[in-house]
XYZ file of C-alpha atoms in Angstrom:
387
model
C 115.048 102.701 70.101
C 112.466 102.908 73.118
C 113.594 101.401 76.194
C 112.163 101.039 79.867
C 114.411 104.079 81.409
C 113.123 106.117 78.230
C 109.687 105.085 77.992
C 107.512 106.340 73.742
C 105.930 109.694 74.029
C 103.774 109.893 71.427
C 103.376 113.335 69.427
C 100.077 115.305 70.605
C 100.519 114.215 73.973
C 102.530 116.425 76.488
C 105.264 114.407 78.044
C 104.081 115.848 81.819
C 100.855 114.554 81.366
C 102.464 110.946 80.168
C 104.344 110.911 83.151
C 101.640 111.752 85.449
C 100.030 108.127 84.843
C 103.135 106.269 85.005
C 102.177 104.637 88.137
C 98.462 105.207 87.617
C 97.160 100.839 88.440
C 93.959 98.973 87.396
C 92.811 99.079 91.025
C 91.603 102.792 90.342
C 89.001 101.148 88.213
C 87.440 100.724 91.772
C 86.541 103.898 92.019
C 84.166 103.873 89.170
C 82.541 100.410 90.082
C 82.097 102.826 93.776
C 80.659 105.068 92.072
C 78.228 103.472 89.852
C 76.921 101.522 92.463
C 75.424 104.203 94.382
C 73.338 105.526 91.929
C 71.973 102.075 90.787
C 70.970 100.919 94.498
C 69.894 104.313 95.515
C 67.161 104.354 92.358
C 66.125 100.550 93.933
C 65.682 101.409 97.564
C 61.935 100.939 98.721
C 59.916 103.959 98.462
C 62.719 105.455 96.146
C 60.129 106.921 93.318
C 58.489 108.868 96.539
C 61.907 110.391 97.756
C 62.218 113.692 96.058
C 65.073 114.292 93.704
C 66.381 111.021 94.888
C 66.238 109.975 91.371
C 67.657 112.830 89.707
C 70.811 112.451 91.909
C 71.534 109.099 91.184
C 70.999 110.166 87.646
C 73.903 112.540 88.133
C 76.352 110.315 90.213
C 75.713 107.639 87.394
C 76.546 110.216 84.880
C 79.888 110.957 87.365
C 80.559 107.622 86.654
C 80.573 107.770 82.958
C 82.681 110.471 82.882
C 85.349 108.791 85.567
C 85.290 105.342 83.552
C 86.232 107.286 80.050
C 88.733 109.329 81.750
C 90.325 106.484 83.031
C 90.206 104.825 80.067
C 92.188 107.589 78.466
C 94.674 108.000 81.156
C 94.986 103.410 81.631
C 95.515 103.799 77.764
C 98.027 106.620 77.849
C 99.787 104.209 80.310
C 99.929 101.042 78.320
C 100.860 103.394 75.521
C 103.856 105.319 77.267
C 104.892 103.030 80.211
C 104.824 99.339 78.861
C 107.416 98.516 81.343
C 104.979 99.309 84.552
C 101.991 97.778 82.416
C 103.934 94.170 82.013
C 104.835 94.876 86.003
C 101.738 94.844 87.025
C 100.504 91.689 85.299
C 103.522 89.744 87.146
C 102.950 91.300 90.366
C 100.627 89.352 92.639
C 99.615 91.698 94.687
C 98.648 94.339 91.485
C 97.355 92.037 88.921
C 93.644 90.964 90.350
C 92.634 94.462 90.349
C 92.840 94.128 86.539
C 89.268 92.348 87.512
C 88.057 96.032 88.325
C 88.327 97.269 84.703
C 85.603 94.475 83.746
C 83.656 95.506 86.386
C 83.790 98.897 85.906
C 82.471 98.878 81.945
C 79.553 96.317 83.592
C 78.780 98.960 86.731
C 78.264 101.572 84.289
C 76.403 99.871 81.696
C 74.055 98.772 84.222
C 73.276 101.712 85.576
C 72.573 103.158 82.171
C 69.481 101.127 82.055
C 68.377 101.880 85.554
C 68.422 105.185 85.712
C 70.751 106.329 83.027
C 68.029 106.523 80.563
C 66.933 109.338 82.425
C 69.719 111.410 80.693
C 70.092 109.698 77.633
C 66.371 108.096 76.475
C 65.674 104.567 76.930
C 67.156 103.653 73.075
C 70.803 105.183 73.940
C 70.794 103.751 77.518
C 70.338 100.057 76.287
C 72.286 100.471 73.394
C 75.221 101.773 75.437
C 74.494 98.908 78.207
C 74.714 96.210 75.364
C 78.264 97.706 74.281
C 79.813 97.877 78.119
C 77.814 94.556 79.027
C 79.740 92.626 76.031
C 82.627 94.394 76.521
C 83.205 93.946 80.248
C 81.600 90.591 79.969
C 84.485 88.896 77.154
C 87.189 90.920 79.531
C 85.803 89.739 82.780
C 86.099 85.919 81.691
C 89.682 86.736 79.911
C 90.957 87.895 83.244
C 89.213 85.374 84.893
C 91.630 82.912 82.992
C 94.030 84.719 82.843
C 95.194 86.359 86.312
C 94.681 82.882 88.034
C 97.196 81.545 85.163
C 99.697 83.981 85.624
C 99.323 83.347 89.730
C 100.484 79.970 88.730
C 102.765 79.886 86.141
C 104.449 83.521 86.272
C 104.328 84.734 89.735
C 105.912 83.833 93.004
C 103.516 83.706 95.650
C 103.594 82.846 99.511
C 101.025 81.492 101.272
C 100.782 84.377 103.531
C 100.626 86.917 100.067
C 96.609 85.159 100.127
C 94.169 87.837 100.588
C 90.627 89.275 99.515
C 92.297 90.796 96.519
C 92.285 87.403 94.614
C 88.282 86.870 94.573
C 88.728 89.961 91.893
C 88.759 88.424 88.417
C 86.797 86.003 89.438
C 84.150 88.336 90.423
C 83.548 89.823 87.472
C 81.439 87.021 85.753
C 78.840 87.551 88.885
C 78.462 90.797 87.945
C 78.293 89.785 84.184
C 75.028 87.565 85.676
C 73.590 90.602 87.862
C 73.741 93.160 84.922
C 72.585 90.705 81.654
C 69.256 90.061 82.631
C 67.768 93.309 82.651
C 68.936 92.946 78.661
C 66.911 89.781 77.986
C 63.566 91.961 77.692
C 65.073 93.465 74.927
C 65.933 91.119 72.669
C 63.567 89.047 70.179
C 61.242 86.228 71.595
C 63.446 83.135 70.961
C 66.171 81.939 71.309
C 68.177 84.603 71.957
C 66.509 85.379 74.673
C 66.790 82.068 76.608
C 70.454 82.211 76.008
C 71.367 85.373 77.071
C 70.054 83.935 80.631
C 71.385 80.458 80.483
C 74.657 82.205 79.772
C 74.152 84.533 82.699
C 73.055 81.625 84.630
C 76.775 79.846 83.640
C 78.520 83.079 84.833
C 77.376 82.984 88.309
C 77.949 79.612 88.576
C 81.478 79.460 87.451
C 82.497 82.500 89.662
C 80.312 81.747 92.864
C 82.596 77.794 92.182
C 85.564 79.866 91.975
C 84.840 81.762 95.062
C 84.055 78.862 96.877
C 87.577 77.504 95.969
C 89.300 80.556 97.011
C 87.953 81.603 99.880
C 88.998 78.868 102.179
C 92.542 80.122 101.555
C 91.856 83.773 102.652
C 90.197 82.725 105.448
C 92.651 79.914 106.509
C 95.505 82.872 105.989
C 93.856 85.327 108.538
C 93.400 82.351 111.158
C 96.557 81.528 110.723
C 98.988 84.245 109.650
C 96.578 86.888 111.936
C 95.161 90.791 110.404
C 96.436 92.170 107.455
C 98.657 94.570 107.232
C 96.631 98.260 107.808
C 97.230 99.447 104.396
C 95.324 96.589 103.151
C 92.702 95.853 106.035
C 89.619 97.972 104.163
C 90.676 94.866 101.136
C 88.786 92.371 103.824
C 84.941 94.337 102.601
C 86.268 92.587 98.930
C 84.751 89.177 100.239
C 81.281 90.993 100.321
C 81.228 91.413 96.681
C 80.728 87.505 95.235
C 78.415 87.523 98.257
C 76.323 90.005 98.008
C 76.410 90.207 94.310
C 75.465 86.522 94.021
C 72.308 87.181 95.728
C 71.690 90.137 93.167
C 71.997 88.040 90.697
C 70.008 85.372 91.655
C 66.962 88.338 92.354
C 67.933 89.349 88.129
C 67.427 85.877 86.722
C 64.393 85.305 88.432
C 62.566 88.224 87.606
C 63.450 87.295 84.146
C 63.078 83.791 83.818
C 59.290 83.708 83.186
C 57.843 83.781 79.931
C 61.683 82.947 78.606
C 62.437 79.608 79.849
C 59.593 76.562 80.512
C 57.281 77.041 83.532
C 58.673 74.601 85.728
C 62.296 76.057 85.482
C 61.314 79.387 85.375
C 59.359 78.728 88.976
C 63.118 76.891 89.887
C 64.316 80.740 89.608
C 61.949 81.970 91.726
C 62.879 79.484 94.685
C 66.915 79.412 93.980
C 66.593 83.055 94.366
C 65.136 83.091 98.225
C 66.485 79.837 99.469
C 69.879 80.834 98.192
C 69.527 84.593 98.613
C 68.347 84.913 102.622
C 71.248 82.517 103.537
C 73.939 84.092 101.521
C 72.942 87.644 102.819
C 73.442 86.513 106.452
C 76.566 85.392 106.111
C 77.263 88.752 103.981
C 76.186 90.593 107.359
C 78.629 88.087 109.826
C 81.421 88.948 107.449
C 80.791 93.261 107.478
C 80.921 92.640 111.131
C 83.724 91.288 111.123
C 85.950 93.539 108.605
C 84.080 96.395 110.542
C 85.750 95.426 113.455
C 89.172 94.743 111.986
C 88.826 97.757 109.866
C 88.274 99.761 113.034
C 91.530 98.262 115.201
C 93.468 99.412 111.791
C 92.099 102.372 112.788
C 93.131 102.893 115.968
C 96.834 101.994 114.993
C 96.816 104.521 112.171
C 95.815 102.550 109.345
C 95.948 106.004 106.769
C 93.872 106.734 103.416
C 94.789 104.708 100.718
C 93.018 103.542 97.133
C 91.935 99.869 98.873
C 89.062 102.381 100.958
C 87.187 102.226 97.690
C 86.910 98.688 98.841
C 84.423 99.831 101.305
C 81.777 101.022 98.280
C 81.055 98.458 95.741
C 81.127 95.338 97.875
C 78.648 97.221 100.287
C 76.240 98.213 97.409
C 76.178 94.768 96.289
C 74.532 94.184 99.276
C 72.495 96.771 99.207
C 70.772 95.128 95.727
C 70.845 91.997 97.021
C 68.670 93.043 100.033
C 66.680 95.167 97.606
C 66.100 92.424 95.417
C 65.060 89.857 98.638
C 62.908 92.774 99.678
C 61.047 92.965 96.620
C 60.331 89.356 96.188
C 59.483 88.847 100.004
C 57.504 92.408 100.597
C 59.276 92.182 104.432
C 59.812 96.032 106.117
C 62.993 94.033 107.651
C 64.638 93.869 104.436
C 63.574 96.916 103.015
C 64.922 98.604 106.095
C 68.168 96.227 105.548
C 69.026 97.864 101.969
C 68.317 101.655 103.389
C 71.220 101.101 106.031
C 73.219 99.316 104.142
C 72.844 101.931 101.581
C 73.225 104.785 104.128
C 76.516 103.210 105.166
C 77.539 103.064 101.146
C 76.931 106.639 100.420
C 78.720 107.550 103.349
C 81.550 105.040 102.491
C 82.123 106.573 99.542
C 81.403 110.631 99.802
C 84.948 109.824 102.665
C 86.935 107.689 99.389
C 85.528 110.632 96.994
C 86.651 113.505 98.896
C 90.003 111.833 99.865
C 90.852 110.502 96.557
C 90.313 114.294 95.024
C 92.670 115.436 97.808
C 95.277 113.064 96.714
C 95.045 113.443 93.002
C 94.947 117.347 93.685
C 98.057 117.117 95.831
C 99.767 114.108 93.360
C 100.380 111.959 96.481
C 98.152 108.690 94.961
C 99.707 109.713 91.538
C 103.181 109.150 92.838
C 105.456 106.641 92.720
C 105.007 104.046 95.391
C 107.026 104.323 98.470
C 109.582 101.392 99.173
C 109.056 100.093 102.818
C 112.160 99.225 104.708
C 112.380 94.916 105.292
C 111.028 94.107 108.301
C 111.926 90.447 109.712
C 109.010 88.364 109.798
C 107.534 87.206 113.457
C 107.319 83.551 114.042
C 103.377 83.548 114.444
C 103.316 86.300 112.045
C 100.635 88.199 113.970
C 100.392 91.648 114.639
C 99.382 92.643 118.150
């Protein structure tokens, strides 16, 4: 009989290296949406084709990627398989279970790169067929988790309303990066259609998660006004809230460079105009809100906020915005926005060559592979601020 205290080893697999991902969450899914990114908005920066060997590096970092997404599949596998008990923990605990939203996002990161500059490696036949696998794939999971972790918020967890934080806008980011990475597909498929509903359905995914966003954020927002900073460990969680932002306005750029010649003339034009009107507004308040994690990020700093798997946080949600201002820049043809998306993509690669190196250290050493250290109660304030 298999209980929690004596978790199934299966035979083939050494019991040291089952044990190693016992505590192994979704959130390092992150690292492979971190990852991907930088290769896919380094091969879309202005002037990229004239930047030598720019290409053939984000070639390789997207082929890093696809290598860290099936290794973690192997080792998130190996967990459900061997440690069921942690697995089932995780779904009930609020504070781990909208990081399952990163696994989604990770299978739609690296399918979307595949087709970007993927196909470098692979041919352009392999690199579409493999985005068409990971884009249904992490599309059905992204709208299951979008379902489901907000269900199990409500029905199975106990939450507080200072427990409200950047890390629920996860699963229900994952659809907006469902409508950033299908329409580079729609050119592939037959006139028809199929076509036309592949972006309609794209179209549907944005909307639902930009709604669900909009629903949610006035509750992380109305927590740090009231309840004050995060706690350090979790400050870098506050670049989260660029991710529906910026990857909105991606999305937005995708559809509209697709829409013509699928949908009628006078909704494909529609595209066009949703995608500046709604993109140059959305991107400001993008850049208002790095400012303003910058600058909470930094006073975590400066009272020893340490290194931690949320840093990965700082990647993703910054490269979003770095497509979103490509994608402005290319439909505009303004130097302000294609010098936008080459700082913000400066500040990406070195965002994540300091979670790369530091995440390596840790797995090296075992310390982000160990069991989670239990933090002594500490009464709560009566403002509940942090000074």
């Amino acid at each position: 009989m298999v209980t929690a205290a004596q978790p199934l080893v299966l035979p083939g697999v050494p019991r040291r290296r089952a044990a190693a991902v016992r505590h192994l969450g979704p959130n390092w899914y992150a690292s492979v949406m971190g990852t991907a990114i930088v290769a896919t908005a380094g091969a879309g920066l202005p002037g990229a084709g004239h930047v030598p060997g720019l290409r053939a590096a984000c070639a390789a970092v997207w082929a890093f990627s696809l290598t860290l997404l099936v290794v973690l599949l192997y080792a998130r596998t190996l967990h459900w398989i061997h440690h069921r008990d942690r697995a089932r923990a995780q779904l009930l605990d609020p504070a781990a279970a909208p990081f399952h939203g990163c696994f989604a996002m990770a299978l739609l990161a690296v399918g979307g790169g595949a087709v970007v500059v993927g196909r470098d490696w692979t041919g352009p036949g392999p690199a579409v067929a493999l985005d068409a696998v990971l884009f249904t794939a992490g599309s059905v999971a992204g709208l299951v988790i979008a379902v489901a972790v907000p269900y199990l918020m409500v029905a199975r967890q106990h939450i507080e309303p200072d427990q409200a934080g950047p890390v629920w806008l996860l699963p229900l980011v994952a659809p907006m990066v469902s409508a950033a990475q299908g329409p580079p597909l729609v050119a592939h498929l037959p006139a028809g259609q199929g076509r036309e509903t592949l972006l309609l359905g794209c179209l549907a995914m944005a909307g639902l998660s930009l709604l669900a966003t909009l629903v949610m954020l006035p509750l992380i927002l109305a927590r740090l006004v009231v309840r004050g900073p995060l706690p350090l460990a979790s400050t870098p969680t506050l670049f989260l809230v660029l991710g529906p932002l910026g990857q909105s306005v991606t999305a937005a750029g995708a559809l509209a460079a697709a829409a013509p010649g699928v949908v009628p003339s006078p909704y494909a034009g529609g595209f066009g105009v949703l995608a500046l009107l709604y993109g140059v507004p959305v991107l400001g308040f993008a850049l208002l809100w790095l400012a303003l994690a910058g600058a909470l990020v930094v006073r975590a700093l400066r009272r020893g906020m340490g290194f931690t798997m949320t840093w990965w946080a700082f990647t993703f949600p910054v490269g979003t915005c770095v497509t979103g201002a490509e994608a402005l820049a290319r439909r505009t043809g303004l130097a302000v926005l294609d010098a936008l998306a080459t700082g913000l993509y400066v500040l990406l690669v070195a965002a994540w060559a300091v979670a790369a190196v530091r995440t390596a250290r840790g797995v090296l050493s075992g310390e982000l592979l160990a069991a989670p250290r239990r933090r002594p109660a500490v009464p709560r304030s009566g403002t509940g601020r942090t000074r």
